[in-house]
XYZ file of C-alpha atoms in Angstrom:
341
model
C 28.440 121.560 165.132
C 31.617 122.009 162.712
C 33.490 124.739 162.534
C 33.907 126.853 159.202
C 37.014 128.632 157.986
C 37.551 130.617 155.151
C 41.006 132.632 154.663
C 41.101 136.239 153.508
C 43.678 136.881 150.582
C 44.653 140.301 150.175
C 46.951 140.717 147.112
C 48.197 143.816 145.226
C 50.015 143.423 142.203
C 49.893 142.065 138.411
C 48.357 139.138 137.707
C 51.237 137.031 137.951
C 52.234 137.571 141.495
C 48.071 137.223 142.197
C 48.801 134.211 140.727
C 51.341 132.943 142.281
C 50.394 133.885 145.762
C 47.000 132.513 145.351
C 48.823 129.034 144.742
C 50.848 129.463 148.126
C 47.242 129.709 149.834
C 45.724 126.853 148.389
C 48.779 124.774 148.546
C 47.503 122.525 151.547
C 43.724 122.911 150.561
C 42.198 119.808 150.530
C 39.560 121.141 147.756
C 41.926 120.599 144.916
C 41.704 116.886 144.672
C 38.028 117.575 144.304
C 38.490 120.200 141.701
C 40.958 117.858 139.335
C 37.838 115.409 139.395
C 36.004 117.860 137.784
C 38.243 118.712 135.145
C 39.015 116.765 131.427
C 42.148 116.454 130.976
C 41.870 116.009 127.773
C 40.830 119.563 126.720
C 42.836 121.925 124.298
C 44.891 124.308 125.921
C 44.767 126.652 122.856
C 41.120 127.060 123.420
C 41.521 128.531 126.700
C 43.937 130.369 125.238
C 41.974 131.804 122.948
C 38.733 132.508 125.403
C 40.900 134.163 127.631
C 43.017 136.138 125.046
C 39.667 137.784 123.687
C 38.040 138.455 127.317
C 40.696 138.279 129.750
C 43.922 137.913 128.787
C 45.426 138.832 132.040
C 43.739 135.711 133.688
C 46.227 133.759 131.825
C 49.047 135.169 133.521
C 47.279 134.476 136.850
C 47.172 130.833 136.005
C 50.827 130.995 135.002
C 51.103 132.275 138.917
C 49.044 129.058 139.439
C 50.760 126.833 137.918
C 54.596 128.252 138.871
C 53.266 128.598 142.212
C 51.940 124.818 142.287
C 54.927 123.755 140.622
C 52.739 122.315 137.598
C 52.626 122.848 134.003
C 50.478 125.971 132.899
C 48.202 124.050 130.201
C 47.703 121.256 133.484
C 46.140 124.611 135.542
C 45.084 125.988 133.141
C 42.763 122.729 132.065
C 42.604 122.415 136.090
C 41.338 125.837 137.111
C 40.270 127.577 134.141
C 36.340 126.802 134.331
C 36.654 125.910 130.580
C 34.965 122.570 129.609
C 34.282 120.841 132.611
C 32.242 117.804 133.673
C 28.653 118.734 134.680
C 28.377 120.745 137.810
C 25.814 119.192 140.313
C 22.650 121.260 141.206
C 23.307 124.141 143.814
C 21.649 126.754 145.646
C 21.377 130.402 145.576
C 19.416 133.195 146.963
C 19.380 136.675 146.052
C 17.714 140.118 145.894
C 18.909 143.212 144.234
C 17.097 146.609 143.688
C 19.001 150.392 143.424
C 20.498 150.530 146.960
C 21.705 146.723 147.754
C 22.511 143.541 146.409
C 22.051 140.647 148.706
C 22.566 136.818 148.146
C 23.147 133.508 150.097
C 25.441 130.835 148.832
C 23.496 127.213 149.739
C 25.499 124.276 148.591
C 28.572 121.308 149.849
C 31.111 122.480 152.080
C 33.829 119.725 150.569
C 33.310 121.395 147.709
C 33.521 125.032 148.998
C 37.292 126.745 148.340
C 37.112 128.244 151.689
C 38.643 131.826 150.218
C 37.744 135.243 150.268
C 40.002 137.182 148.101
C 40.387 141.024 148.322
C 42.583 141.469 144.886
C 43.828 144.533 142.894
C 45.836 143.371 139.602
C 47.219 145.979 137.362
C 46.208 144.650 134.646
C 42.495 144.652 135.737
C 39.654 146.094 137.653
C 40.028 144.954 141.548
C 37.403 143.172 143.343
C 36.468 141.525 146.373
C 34.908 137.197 146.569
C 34.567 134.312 147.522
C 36.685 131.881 145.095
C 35.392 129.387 143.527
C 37.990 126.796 141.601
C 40.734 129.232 142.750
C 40.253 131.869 139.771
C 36.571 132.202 139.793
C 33.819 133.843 141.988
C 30.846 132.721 143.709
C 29.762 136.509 144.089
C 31.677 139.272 144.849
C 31.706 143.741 143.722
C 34.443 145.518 142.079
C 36.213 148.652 142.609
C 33.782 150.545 140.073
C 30.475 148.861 142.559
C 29.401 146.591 140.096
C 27.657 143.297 142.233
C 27.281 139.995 140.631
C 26.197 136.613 141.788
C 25.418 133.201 140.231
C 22.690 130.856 140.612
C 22.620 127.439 138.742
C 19.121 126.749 136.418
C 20.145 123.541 134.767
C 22.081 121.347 132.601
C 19.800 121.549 129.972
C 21.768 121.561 126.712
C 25.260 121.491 128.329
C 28.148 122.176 126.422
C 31.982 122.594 126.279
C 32.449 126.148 127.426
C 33.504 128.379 130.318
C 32.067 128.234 133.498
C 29.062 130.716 135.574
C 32.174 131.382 138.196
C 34.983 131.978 135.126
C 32.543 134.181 133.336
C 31.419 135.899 136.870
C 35.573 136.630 137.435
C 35.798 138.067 134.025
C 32.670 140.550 134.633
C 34.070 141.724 137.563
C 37.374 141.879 136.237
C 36.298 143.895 133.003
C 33.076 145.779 133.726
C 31.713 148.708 134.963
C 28.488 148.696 134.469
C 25.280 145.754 134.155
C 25.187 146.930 130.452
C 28.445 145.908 129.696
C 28.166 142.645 132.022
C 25.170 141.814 129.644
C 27.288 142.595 126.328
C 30.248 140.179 127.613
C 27.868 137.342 128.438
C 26.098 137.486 124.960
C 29.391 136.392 123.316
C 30.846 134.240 126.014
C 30.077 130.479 125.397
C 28.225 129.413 128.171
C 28.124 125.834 129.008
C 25.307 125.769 131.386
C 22.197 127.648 132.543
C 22.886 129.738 135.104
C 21.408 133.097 136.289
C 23.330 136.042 136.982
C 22.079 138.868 139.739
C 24.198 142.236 139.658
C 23.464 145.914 139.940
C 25.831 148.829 139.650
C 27.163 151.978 141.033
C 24.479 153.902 138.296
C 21.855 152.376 140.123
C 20.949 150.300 137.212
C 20.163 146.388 138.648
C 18.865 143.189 136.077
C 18.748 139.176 136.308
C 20.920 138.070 133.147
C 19.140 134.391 132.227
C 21.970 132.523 130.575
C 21.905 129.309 128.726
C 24.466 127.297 125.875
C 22.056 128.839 123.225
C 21.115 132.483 124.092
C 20.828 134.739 127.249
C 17.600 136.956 128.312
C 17.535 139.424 130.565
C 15.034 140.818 133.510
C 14.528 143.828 135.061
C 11.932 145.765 137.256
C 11.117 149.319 138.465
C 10.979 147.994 142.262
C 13.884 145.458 142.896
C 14.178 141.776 141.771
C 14.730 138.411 143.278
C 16.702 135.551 141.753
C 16.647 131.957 142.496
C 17.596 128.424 140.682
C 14.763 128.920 137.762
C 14.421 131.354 134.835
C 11.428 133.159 134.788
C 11.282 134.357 131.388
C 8.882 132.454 129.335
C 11.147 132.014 126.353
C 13.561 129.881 128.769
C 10.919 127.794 130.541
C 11.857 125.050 128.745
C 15.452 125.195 130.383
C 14.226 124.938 133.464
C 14.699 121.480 136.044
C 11.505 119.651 136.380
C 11.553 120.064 140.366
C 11.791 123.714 141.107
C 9.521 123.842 144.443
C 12.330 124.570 146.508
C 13.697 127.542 144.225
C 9.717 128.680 143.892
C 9.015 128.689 147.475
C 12.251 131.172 148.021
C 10.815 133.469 145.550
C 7.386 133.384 147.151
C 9.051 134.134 150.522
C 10.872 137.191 148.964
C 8.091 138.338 147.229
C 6.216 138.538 150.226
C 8.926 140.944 151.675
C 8.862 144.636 151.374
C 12.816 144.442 151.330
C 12.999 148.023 149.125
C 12.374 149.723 152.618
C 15.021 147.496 154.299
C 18.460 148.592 155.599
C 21.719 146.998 154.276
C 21.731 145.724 157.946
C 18.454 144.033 157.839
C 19.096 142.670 154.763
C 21.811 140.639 155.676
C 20.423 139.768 158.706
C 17.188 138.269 157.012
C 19.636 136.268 154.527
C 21.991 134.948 157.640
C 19.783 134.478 160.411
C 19.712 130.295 160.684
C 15.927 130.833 161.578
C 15.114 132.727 158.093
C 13.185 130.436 155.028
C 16.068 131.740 152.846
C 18.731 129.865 155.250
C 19.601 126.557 155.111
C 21.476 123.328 156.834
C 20.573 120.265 153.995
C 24.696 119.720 154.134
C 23.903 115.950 152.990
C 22.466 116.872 150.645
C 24.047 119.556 149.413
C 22.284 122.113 150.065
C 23.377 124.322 152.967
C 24.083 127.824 153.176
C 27.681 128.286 153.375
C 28.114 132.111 153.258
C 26.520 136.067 152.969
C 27.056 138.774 151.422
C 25.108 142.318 151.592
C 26.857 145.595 149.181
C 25.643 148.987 149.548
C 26.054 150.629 146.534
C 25.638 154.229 148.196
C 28.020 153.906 151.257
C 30.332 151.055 149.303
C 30.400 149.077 151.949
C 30.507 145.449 152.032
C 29.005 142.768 154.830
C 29.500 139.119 154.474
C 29.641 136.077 157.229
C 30.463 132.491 156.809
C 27.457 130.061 157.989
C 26.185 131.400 161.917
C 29.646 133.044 161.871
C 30.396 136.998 162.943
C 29.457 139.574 159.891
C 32.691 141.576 158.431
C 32.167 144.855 157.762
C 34.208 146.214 154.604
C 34.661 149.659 153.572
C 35.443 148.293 150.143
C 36.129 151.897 148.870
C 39.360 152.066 152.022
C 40.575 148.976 150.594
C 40.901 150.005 147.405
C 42.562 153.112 148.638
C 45.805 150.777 149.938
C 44.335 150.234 153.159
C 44.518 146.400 154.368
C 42.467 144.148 156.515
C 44.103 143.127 159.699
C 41.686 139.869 159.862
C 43.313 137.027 158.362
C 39.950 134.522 158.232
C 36.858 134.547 159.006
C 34.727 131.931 161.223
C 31.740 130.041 160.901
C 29.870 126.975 162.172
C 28.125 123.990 160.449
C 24.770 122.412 162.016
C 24.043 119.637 159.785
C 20.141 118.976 159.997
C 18.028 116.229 157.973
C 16.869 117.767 154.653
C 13.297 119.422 155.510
């Protein structure tokens, strides 16, 4: 057994001081190194530059907080940490389900690889939100202060291009939107340079799967909840799928099985985290372990998460937003590494 750590950020401020306090965290984090193997160095500042200035503009002050906080050059993070034009991601995992009342997903992939952050942020500049960071500025999953949930879940390289990132373009929903119609609006002219899917629901009660690729996105939706996995189930994006999706299928089975419309936010999370679940998962060779929870009530606001076997952390997201901090400084898990089933 290893132990798991990830540190809660709290930050209130503009995007700057997020920024730059964001790079005093991360200064000893060993995940870096891995990160500035996944960047090209090579790429053209001004692009970012001009992604961000049409959808985000404040995120480039946060990775002038970066980079001043890092003591590096801002086109270096921003080329670093951006999520713009990077080498090929490797294939990960993701589970979710989200229906009117809850969104619930499991991250499954390589703890080296994990940033080990949980940030609780509230820039002027922006809407605030609560994740887990991925590549410092981005987001694994996370809900904003308006209850808008959103998760990613990688499909496939097929057609990979230069563009932005599922966990830039995941920070910039959360950061921008309300509501899953205006989450599906941004990602129709953001240039996506994989094939990802997208789970979210919002406070309106409205829920979809947005099925993006580098040529155009789809999107699904149900009267009675959905589930989303690692393959697109619209027929027009077949074709994007990976050849081997029997792990991705089998998850899907298992939730469709489930009558988790009638569960509690509690049992929810709870089928997601339990080590003994089929959605749960110790493959850490081979990538392919679940490394965190998270379970959002979009009726009480409140927000449950737990690293890997670790305790669950209640949120009252709305509280936090009101000025009121966590005490907790990280959270805990543990790693039971297990031959790949």
């Amino acid at each position: 057994m290893d132990e798991m750590k990830a540190d809660i950020i709290q930050f209130r401020g503009s995007a700057y001081e997020i920024g730059r306090n964001t790079a005093a965290v991360y200064s000893k984090n060993p995940v870096l190194k891995q990160f500035n193997q996944l960047s090209d160095m090579q790429t053209d500042y001004t692009e970012i530059q001009d992604l961000f200035s049409a959808h985000a503009p404040h995120l480039l002050d946060e990775l002038h907080g970066l980079a001043d906080g890092l003591g590096i050059a801002l086109p270096d993070a921003a080329v670093l940490y951006s999520g713009y034009n990077l080498l090929r991601p490797q294939a990960l995992g993701c589970t979710a389900y989200v229906d009117k009342n809850h969104y619930v997903r499991n991250y499954d992939f390589d703890p080296s690889l994990y940033d080990h952050c949980l940030s609780f942020i509230a820039p002027n500049e922006a809407f605030g939100s609560i994740g887990y960071n991925l590549q410092l500025i981005g987001r694994h999953d996370g809900v904003n202060e308006k209850g808008l949930a959103i998760g990613l879940h990688f499909v496939s390289n097929t057609k990979y291009r230069k563009g932005v990132s599922a966990w830039t373009a995941l920070r910039i929903a959360l950061d921008t939107c309300e509501t899953v119609e205006q989450v599906i609006d941004l990602f129709e002219h953001l240039p996506h340079a994989a094939c990802y899917n997208f789970s979210l629901g919002d406070a309106n009660g409205t829920y979809a799967v947005i099925e993006a690729t580098p040529e155009k996105i789809s999107v699904r939706s149900s009267p009675s909840g959905l589930n989303c996995v690692n393959h697109f189930m619209k027929a027009e994006l077949e074709a994007f799928n990976r050849q081997d999706m029997t792990s991705s299928a089998k998850r899907d089975g298992f939730l469709s099985r489930m009558d988790l419309s009638n569960m509690t936010q509690e049992e929810l999370h709870s089928l997601f985290s339990n080590p003994a679940s089929p959605l749960f998962f110790e493959d850490y060779d081979q990538l392919f372990g679940t490394l965190h929870t998270i379970a959002y009530s979009f009726h009480t606001k409140r927000l449950m998460t737990a690293l890997a076997r670790g305790k669950r952390l209640d949120v009252d997201v709305a509280d936090w937003f009101a000025g009121n901090d966590l005490k907790l400084k990280s959270i805990y898990g543990t790693l039971k590494k297990e031959p790949i089933r």
